[in-house]
PDB file of C-alpha atoms and ligand atoms in Angstrom:
ATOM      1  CA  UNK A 422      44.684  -0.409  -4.074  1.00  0.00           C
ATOM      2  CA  UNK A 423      42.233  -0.250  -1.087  1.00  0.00           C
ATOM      3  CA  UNK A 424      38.266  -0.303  -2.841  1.00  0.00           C
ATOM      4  CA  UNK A 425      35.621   1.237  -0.185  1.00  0.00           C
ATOM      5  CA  UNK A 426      32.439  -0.322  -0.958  1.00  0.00           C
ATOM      6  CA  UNK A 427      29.422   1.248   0.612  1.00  0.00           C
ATOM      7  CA  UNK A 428      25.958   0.524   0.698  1.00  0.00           C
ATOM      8  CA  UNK A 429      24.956   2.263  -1.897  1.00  0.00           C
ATOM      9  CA  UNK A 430      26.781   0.503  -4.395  1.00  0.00           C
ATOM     10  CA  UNK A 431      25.084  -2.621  -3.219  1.00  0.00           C
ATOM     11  CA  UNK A 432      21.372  -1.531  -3.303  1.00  0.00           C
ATOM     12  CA  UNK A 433      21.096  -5.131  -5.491  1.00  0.00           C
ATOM     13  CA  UNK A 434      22.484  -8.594  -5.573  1.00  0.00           C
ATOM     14  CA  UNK A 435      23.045  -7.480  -9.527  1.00  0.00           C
ATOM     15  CA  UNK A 436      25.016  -4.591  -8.371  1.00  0.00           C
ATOM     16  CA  UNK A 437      26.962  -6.273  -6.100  1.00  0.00           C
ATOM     17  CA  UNK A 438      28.057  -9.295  -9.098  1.00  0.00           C
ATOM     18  CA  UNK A 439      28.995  -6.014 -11.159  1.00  0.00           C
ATOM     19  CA  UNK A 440      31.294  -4.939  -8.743  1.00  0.00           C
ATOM     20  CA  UNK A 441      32.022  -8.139  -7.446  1.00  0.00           C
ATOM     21  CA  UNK A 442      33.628  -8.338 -11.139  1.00  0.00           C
ATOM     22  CA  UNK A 443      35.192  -5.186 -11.291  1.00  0.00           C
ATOM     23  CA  UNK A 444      37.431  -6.018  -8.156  1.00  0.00           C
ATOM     24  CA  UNK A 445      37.889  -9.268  -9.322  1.00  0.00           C
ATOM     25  CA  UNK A 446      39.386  -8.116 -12.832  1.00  0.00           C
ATOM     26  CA  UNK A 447      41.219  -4.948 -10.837  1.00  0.00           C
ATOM     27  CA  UNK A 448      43.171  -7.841  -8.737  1.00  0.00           C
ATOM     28  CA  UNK A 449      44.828  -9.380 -11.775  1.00  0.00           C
ATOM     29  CA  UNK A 450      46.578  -6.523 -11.858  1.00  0.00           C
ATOM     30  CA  UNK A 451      47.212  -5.199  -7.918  1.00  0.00           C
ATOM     31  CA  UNK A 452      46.491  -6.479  -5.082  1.00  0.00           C
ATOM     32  CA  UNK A 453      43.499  -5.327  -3.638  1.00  0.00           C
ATOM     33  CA  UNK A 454      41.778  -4.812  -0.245  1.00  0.00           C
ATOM     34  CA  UNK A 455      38.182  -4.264   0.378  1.00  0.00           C
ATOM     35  CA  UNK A 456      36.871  -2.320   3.039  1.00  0.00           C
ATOM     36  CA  UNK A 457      32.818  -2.473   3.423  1.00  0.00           C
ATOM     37  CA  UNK A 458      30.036  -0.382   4.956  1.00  0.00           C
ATOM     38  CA  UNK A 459      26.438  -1.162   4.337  1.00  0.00           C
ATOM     39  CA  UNK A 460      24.380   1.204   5.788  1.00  0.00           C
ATOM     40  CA  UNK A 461      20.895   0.211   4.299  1.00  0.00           C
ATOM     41  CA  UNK A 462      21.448  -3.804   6.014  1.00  0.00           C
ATOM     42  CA  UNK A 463      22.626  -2.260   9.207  1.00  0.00           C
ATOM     43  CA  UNK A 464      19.375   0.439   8.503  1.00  0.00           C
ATOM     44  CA  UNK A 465      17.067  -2.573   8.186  1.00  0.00           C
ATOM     45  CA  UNK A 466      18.302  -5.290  10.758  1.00  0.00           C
ATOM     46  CA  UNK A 467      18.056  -2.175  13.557  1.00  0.00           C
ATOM     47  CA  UNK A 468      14.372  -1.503  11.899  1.00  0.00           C
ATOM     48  CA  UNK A 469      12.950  -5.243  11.826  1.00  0.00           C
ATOM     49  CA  UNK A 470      14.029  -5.133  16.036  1.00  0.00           C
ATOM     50  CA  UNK A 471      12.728  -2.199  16.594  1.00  0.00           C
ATOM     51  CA  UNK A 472      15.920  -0.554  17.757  1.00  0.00           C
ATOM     52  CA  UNK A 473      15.914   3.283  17.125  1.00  0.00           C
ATOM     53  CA  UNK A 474      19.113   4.932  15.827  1.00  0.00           C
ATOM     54  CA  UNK A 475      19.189   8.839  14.749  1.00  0.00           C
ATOM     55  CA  UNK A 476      22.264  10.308  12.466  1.00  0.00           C
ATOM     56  CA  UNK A 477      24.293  13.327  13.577  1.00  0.00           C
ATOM     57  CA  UNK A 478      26.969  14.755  11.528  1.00  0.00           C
ATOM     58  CA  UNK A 479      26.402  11.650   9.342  1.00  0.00           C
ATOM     59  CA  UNK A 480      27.243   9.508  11.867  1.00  0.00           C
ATOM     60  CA  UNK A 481      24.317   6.551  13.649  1.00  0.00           C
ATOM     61  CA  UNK A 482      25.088   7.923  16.717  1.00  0.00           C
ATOM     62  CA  UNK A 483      24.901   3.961  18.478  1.00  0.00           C
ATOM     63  CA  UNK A 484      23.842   2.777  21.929  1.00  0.00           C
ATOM     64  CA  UNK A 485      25.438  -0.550  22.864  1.00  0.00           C
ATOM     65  CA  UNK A 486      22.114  -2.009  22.045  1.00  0.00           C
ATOM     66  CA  UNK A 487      22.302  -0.903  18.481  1.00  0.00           C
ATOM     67  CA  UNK A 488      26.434  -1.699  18.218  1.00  0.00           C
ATOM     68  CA  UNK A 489      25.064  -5.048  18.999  1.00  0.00           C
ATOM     69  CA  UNK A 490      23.058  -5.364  15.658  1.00  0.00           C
ATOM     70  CA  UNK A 491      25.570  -3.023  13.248  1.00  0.00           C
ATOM     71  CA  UNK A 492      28.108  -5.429  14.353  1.00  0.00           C
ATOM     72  CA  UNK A 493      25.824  -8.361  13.504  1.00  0.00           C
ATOM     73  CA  UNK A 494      24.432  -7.093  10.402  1.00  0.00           C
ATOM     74  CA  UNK A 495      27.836  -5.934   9.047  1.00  0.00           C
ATOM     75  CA  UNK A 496      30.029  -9.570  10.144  1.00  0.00           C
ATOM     76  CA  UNK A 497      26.919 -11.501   7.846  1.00  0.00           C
ATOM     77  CA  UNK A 498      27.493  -9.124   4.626  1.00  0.00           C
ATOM     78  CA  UNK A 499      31.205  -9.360   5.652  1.00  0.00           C
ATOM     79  CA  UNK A 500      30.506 -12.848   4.467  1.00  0.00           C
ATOM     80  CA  UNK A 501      28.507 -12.555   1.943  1.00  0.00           C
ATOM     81  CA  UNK A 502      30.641 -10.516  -0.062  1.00  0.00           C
ATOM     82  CA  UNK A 503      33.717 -12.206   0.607  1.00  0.00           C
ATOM     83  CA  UNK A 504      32.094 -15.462  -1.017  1.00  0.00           C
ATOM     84  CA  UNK A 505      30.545 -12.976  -4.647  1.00  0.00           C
ATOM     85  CA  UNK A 506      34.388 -11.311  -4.125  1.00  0.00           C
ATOM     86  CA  UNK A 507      36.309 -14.945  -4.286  1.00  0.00           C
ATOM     87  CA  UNK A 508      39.678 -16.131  -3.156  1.00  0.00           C
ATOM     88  CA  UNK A 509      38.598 -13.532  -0.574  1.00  0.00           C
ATOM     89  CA  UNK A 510      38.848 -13.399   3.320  1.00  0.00           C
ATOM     90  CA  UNK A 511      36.360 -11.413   4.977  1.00  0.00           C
ATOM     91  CA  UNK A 512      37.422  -9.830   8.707  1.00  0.00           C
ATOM     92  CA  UNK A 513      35.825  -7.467  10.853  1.00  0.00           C
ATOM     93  CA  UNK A 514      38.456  -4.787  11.828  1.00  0.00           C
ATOM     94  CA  UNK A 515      38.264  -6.191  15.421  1.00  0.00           C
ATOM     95  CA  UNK A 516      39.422  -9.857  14.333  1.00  0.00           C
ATOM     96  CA  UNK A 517      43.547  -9.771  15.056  1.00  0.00           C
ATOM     97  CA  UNK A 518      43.302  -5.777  15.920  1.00  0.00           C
ATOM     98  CA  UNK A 519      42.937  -4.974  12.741  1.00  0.00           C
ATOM     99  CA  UNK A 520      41.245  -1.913  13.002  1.00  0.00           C
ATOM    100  CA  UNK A 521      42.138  -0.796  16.496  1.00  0.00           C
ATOM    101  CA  UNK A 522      40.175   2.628  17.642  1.00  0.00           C
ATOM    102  CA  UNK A 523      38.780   5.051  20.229  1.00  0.00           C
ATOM    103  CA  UNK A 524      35.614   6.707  21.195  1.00  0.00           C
ATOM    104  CA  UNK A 525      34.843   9.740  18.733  1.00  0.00           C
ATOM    105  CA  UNK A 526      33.929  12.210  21.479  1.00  0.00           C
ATOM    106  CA  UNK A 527      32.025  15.699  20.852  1.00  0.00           C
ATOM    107  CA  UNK A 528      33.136  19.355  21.361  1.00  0.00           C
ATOM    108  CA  UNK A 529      32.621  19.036  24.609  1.00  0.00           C
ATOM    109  CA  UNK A 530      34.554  15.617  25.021  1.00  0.00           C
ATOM    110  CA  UNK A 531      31.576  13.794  25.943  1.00  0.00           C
ATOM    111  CA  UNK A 532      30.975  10.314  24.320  1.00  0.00           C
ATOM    112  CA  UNK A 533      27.506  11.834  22.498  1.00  0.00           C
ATOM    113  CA  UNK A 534      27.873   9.784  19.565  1.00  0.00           C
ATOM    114  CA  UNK A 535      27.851   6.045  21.976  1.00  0.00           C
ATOM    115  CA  UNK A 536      29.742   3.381  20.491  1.00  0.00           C
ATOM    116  CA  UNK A 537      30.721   5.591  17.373  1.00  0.00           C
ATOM    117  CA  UNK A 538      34.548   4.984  16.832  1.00  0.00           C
ATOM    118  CA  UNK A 539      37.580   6.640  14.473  1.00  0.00           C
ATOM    119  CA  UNK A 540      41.080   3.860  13.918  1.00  0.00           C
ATOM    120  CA  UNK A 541      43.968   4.829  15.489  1.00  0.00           C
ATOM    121  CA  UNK A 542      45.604   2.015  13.984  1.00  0.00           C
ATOM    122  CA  UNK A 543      45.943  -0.664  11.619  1.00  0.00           C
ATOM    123  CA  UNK A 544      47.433  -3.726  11.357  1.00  0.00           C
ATOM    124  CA  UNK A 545      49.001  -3.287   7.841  1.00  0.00           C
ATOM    125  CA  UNK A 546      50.774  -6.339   8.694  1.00  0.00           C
ATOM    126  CA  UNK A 547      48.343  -8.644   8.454  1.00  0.00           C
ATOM    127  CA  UNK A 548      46.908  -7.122   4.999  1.00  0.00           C
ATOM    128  CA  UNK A 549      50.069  -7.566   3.465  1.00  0.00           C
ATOM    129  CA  UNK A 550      50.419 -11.019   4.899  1.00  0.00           C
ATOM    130  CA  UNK A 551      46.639 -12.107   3.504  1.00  0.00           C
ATOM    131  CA  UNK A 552      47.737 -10.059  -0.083  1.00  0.00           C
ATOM    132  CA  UNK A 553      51.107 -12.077  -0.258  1.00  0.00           C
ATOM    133  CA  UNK A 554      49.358 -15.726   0.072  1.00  0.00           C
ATOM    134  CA  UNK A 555      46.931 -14.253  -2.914  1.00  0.00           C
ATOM    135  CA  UNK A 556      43.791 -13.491  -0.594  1.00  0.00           C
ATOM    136  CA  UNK A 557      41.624 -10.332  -0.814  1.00  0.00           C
ATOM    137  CA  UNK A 558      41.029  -9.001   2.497  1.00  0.00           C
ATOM    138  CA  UNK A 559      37.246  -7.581   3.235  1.00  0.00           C
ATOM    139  CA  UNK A 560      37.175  -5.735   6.217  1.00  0.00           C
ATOM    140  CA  UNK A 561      34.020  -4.811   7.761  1.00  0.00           C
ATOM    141  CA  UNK A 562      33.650  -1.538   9.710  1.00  0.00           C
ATOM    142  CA  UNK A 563      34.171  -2.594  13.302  1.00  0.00           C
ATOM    143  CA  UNK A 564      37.090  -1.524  14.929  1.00  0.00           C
ATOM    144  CA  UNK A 565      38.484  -2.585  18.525  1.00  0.00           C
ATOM    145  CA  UNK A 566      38.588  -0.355  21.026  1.00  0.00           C
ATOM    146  CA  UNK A 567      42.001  -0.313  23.999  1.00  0.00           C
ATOM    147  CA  UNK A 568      39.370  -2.314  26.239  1.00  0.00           C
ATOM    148  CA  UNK A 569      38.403  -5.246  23.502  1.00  0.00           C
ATOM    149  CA  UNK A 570      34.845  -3.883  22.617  1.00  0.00           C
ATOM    150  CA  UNK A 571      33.185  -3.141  19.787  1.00  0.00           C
ATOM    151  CA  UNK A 572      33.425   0.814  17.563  1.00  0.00           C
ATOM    152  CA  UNK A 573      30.942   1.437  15.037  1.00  0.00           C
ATOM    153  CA  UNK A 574      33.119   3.770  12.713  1.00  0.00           C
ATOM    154  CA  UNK A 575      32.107   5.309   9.088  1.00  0.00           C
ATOM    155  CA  UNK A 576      33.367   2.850   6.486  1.00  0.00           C
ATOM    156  CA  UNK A 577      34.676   6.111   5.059  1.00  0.00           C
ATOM    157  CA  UNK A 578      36.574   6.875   7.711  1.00  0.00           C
ATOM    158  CA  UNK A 579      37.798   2.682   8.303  1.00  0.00           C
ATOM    159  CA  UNK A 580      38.984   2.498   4.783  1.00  0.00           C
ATOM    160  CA  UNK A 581      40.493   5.824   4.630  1.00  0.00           C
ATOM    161  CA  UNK A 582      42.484   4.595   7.602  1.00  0.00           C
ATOM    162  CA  UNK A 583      43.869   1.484   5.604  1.00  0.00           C
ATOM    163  CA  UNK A 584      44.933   3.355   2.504  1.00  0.00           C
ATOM    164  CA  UNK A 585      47.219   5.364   4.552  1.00  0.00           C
ATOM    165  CA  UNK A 586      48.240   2.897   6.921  1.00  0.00           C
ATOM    166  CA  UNK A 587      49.065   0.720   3.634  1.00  0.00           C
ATOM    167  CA  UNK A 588      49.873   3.809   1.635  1.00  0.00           C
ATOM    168  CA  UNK A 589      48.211   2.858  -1.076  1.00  0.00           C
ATOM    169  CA  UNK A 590      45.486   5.014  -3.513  1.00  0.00           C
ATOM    170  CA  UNK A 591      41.900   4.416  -3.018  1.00  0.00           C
ATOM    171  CA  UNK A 592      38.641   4.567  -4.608  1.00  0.00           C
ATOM    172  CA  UNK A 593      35.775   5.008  -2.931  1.00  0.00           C
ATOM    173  CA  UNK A 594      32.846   3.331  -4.720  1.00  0.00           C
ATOM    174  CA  UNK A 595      29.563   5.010  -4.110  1.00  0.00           C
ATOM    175  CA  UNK A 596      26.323   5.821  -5.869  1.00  0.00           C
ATOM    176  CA  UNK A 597      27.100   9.178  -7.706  1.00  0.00           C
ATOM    177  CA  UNK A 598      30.086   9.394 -10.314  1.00  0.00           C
ATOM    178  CA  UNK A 599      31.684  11.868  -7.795  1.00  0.00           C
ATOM    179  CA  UNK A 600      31.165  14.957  -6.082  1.00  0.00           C
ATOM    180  CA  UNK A 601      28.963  17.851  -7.876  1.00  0.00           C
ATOM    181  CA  UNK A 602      29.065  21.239  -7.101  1.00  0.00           C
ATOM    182  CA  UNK A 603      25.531  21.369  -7.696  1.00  0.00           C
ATOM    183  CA  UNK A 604      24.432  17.475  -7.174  1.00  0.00           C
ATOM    184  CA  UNK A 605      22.378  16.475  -8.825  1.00  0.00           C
ATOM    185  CA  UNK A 606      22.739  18.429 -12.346  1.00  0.00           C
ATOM    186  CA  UNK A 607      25.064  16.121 -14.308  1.00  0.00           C
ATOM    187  CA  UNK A 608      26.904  19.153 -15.657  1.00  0.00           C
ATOM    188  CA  UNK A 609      28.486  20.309 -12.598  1.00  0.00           C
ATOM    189  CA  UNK A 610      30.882  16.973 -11.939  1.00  0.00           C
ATOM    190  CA  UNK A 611      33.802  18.170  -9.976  1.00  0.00           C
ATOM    191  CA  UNK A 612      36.691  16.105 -11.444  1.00  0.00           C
ATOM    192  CA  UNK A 613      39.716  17.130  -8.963  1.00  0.00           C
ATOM    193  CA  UNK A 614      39.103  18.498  -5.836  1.00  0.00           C
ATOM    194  CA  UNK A 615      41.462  20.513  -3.284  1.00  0.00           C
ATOM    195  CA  UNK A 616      41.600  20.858   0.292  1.00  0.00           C
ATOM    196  CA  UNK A 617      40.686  23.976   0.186  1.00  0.00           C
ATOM    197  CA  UNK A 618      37.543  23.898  -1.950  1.00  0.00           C
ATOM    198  CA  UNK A 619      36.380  20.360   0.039  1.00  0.00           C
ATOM    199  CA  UNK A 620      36.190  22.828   3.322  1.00  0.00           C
ATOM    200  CA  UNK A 621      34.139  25.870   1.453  1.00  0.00           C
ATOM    201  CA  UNK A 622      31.756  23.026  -0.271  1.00  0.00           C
ATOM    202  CA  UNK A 623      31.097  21.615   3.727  1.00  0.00           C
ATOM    203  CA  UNK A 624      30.810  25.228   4.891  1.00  0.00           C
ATOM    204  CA  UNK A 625      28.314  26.592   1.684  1.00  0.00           C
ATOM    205  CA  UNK A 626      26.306  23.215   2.051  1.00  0.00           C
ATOM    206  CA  UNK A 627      26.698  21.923  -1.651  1.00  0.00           C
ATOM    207  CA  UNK A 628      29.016  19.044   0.346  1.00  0.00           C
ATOM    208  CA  UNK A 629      26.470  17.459   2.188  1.00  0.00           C
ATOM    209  CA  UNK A 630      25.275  14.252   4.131  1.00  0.00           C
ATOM    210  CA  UNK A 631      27.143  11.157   3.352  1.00  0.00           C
ATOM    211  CA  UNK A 632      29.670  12.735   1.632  1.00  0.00           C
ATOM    212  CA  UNK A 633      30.963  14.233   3.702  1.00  0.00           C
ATOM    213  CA  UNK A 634      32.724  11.935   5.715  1.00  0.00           C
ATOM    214  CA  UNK A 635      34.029  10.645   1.889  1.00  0.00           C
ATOM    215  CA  UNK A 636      35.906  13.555   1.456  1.00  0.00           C
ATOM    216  CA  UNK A 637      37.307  14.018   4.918  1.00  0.00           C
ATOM    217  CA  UNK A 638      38.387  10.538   4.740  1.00  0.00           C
ATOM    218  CA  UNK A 639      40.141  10.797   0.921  1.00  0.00           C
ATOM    219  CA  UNK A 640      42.151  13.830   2.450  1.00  0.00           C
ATOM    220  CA  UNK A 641      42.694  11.848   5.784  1.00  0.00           C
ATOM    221  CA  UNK A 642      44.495   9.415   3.246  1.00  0.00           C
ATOM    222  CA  UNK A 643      46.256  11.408   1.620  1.00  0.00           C
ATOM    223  CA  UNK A 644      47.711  13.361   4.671  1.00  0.00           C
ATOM    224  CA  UNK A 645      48.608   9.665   5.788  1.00  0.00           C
ATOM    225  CA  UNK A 646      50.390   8.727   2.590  1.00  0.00           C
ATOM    226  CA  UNK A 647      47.988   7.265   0.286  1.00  0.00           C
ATOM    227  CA  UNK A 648      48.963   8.376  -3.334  1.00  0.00           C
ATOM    228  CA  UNK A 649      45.812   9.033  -4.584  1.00  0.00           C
ATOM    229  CA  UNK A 650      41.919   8.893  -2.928  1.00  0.00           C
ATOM    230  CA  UNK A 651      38.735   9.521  -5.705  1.00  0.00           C
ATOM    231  CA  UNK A 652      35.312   9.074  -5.290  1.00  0.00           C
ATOM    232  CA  UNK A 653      33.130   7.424  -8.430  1.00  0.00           C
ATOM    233  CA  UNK A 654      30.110   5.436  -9.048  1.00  0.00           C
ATOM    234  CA  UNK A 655      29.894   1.621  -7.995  1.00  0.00           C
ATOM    235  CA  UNK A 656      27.515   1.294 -11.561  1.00  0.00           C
ATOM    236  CA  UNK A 657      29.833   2.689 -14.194  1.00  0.00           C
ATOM    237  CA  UNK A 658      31.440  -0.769 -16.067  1.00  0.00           C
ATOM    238  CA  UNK A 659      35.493  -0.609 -15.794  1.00  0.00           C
ATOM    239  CA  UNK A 660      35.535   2.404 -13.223  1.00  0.00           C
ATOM    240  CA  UNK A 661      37.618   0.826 -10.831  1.00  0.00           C
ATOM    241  CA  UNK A 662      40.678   0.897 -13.171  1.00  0.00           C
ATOM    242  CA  UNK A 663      39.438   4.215 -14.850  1.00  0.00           C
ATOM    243  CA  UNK A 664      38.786   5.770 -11.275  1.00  0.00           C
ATOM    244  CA  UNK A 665      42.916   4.851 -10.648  1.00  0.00           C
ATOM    245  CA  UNK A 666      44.209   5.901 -13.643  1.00  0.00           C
ATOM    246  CA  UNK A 667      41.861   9.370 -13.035  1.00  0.00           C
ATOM    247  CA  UNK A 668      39.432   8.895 -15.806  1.00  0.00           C
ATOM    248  CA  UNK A 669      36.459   8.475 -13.418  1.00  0.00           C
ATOM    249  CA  UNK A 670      35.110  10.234 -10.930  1.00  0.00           C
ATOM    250  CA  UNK A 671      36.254  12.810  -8.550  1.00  0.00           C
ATOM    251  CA  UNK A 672      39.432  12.832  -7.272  1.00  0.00           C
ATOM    252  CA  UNK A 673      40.897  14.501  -4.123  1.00  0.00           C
ATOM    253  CA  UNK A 674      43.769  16.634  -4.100  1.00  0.00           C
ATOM    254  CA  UNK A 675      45.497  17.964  -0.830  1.00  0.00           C
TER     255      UNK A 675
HETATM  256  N1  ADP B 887      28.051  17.489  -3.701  1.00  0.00           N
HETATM  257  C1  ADP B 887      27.586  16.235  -3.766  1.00  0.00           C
HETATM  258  N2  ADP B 887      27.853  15.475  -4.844  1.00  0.00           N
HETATM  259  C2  ADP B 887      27.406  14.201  -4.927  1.00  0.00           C
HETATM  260  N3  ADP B 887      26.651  13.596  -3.975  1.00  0.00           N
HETATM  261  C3  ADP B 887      26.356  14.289  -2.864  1.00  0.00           C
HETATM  262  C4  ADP B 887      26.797  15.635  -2.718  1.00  0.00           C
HETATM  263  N4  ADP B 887      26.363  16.079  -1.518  1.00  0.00           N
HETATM  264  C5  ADP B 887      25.665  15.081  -0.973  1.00  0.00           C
HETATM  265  N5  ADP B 887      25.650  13.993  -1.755  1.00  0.00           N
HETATM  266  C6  ADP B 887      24.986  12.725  -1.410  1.00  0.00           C
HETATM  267  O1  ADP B 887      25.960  11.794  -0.969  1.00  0.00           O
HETATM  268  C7  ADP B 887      25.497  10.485  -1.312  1.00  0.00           C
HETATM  269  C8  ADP B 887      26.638   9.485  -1.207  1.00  0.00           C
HETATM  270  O2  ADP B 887      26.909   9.223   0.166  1.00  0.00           O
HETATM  271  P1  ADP B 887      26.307   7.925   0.914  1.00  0.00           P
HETATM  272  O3  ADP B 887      24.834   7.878   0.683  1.00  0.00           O
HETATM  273  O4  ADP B 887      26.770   7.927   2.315  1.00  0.00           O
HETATM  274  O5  ADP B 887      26.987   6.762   0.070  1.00  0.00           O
HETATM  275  P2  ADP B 887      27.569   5.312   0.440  1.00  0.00           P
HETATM  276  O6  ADP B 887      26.487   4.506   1.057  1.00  0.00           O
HETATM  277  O7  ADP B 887      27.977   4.799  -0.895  1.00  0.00           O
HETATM  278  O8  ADP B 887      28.736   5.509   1.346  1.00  0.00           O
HETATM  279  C9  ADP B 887      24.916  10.681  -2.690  1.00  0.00           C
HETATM  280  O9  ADP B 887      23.993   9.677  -3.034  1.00  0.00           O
HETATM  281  C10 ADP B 887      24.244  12.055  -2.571  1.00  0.00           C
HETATM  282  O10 ADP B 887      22.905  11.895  -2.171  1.00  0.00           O
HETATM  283  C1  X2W B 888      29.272   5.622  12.613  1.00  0.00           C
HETATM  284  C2  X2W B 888      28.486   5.210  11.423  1.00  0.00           C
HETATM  285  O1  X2W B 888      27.715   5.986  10.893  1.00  0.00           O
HETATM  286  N1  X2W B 888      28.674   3.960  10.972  1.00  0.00           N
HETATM  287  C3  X2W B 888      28.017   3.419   9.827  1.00  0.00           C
HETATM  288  C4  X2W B 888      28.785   2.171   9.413  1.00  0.00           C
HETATM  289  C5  X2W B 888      28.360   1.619   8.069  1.00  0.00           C
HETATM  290  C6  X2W B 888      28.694   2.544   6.920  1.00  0.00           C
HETATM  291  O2  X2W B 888      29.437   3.498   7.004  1.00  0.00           O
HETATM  292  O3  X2W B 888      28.101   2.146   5.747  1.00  0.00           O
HETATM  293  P1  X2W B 888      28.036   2.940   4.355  1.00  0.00           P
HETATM  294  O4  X2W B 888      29.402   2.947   3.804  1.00  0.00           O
HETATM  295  O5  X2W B 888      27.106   2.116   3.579  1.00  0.00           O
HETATM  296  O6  X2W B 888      27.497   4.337   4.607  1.00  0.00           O
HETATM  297  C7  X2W B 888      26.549   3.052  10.140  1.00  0.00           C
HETATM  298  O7  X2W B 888      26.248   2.651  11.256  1.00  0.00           O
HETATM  299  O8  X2W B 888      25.729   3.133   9.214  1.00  0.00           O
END
């Protein structure tokens, strides 16, 4: 099962031992790869050098100068939470082409959104490898691009890409139980989701901001042959297992 972890489920070191756990007990029983984001470090390394980044369409729209820090700030939590993951080894999707990618270009098929990236391909090869000698892989968000340099690209999106390249289900871990049709009242908890429905929530607004590119990347799984993609809270104990099984959170149909 692929496990995206996003920043939001790591707003503490306590959070991140709780799901450090969860993945840990979830691998007894499947193999498991971890792909990571973590907004709020990248957020906070680009802040403390004074290096300006806007979001469009969800996206950091990133000059090279700000690539330079995601990529730095992302490769040191890469580390970090391969060591509270264990018998883990954290990559960045450029190490071995992992995540190999191109320039996400605008409307107008101008590069508007810099160093901004979506995977072409993945090296499924190497997962399995790293799974069948008992390692978790964590794979940070950086993906290669034909010319060897660096792609910021949504962890959404990156881990997404792996499911279906590996086609296995995935859950993305997040800070909400799932998707809402009126987030935040508790009572309106989507729990399945079609194709359909995930374009009129995007179009009517109640889809909004960061999830966004969730959803388009659970359906971008599924159309590449991951069995199932849901979307559930980081904080809930056991979710991981519940989330597969489809007692958790939201999950997306085609
Ligand atoms: N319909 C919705 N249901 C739930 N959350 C939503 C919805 N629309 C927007 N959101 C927002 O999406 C956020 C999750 O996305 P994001 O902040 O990017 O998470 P992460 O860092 O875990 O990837 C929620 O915290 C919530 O603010
Ligand atoms: C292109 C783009 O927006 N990249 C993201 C990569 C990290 C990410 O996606 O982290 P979360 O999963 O925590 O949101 C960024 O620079 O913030």
């Amino acid at each position: 099962m692929i496990v995206k972890y996003g920043g939001n489920a790591m707003k503490s070191l306590e959070l991140r031992r709780v799901v450090a756990r969860e993945i840990a007990a979830l691998r007894a029983h499947l193999p498991v790869v971890v792909v990571h984001g973590g907004g709020p470090v990248i957020e906070a390394e680009l802040s403390a050098r004074g290096v300006p980044s806007e979001f469009r369409q969800g996206l950091r729209v990133t000059s090279p100068e700000a690539m330079h820090v995601v990529e730095m700030a992302l490769a040191k939590l890469n580390k970090e939470l391969s060591a509270d993951i264990g018998q883990a080894l954290g990559l960045m999707g450029r190490d071995a082409a992992l995540l190999v990618g191109e320039l996400l270009l605008d409307g107008a098929g101008l590069a508007t959104f810099g160093r901004v990236g979506r995977v072409t391909e993945v090296n499924a090869a190497l997962l399995r490898t790293l799974l069948g000698v008992g390692l978790t892989p964590v794979v940070g968000c950086v993906a290669v691009d034909v010319q060897g340099e660096p792609l910021n690209v949504n962890a959404d999106w990156a881990a997404g890409a792996v499911a279906g390249a590996l086609e296995e289900g995935i859950v993305f871990l997040t800070d909400v139980d799932g998707v809402y049709r009126a987030y935040p009242d508790p009572d309106s908890l989507v729990h399945m989701l079609g194709a359909q429905e995930v374009r009129l929530g995007i179009d009517e607004g109640w889809i909004a901001g960061g999830m966004i590119p969730k959803v388009q990347a659970a359906l971008e799984a599924l159309s590449r042959g991951a069995p199932f993609a849901t979307i559930a809270s980081g904080m809930a104990p056991g979710v991981l297992t519940r989330a597969a099984t489809g007692e958790a959170g939201t999950r997306i149909v085609p």
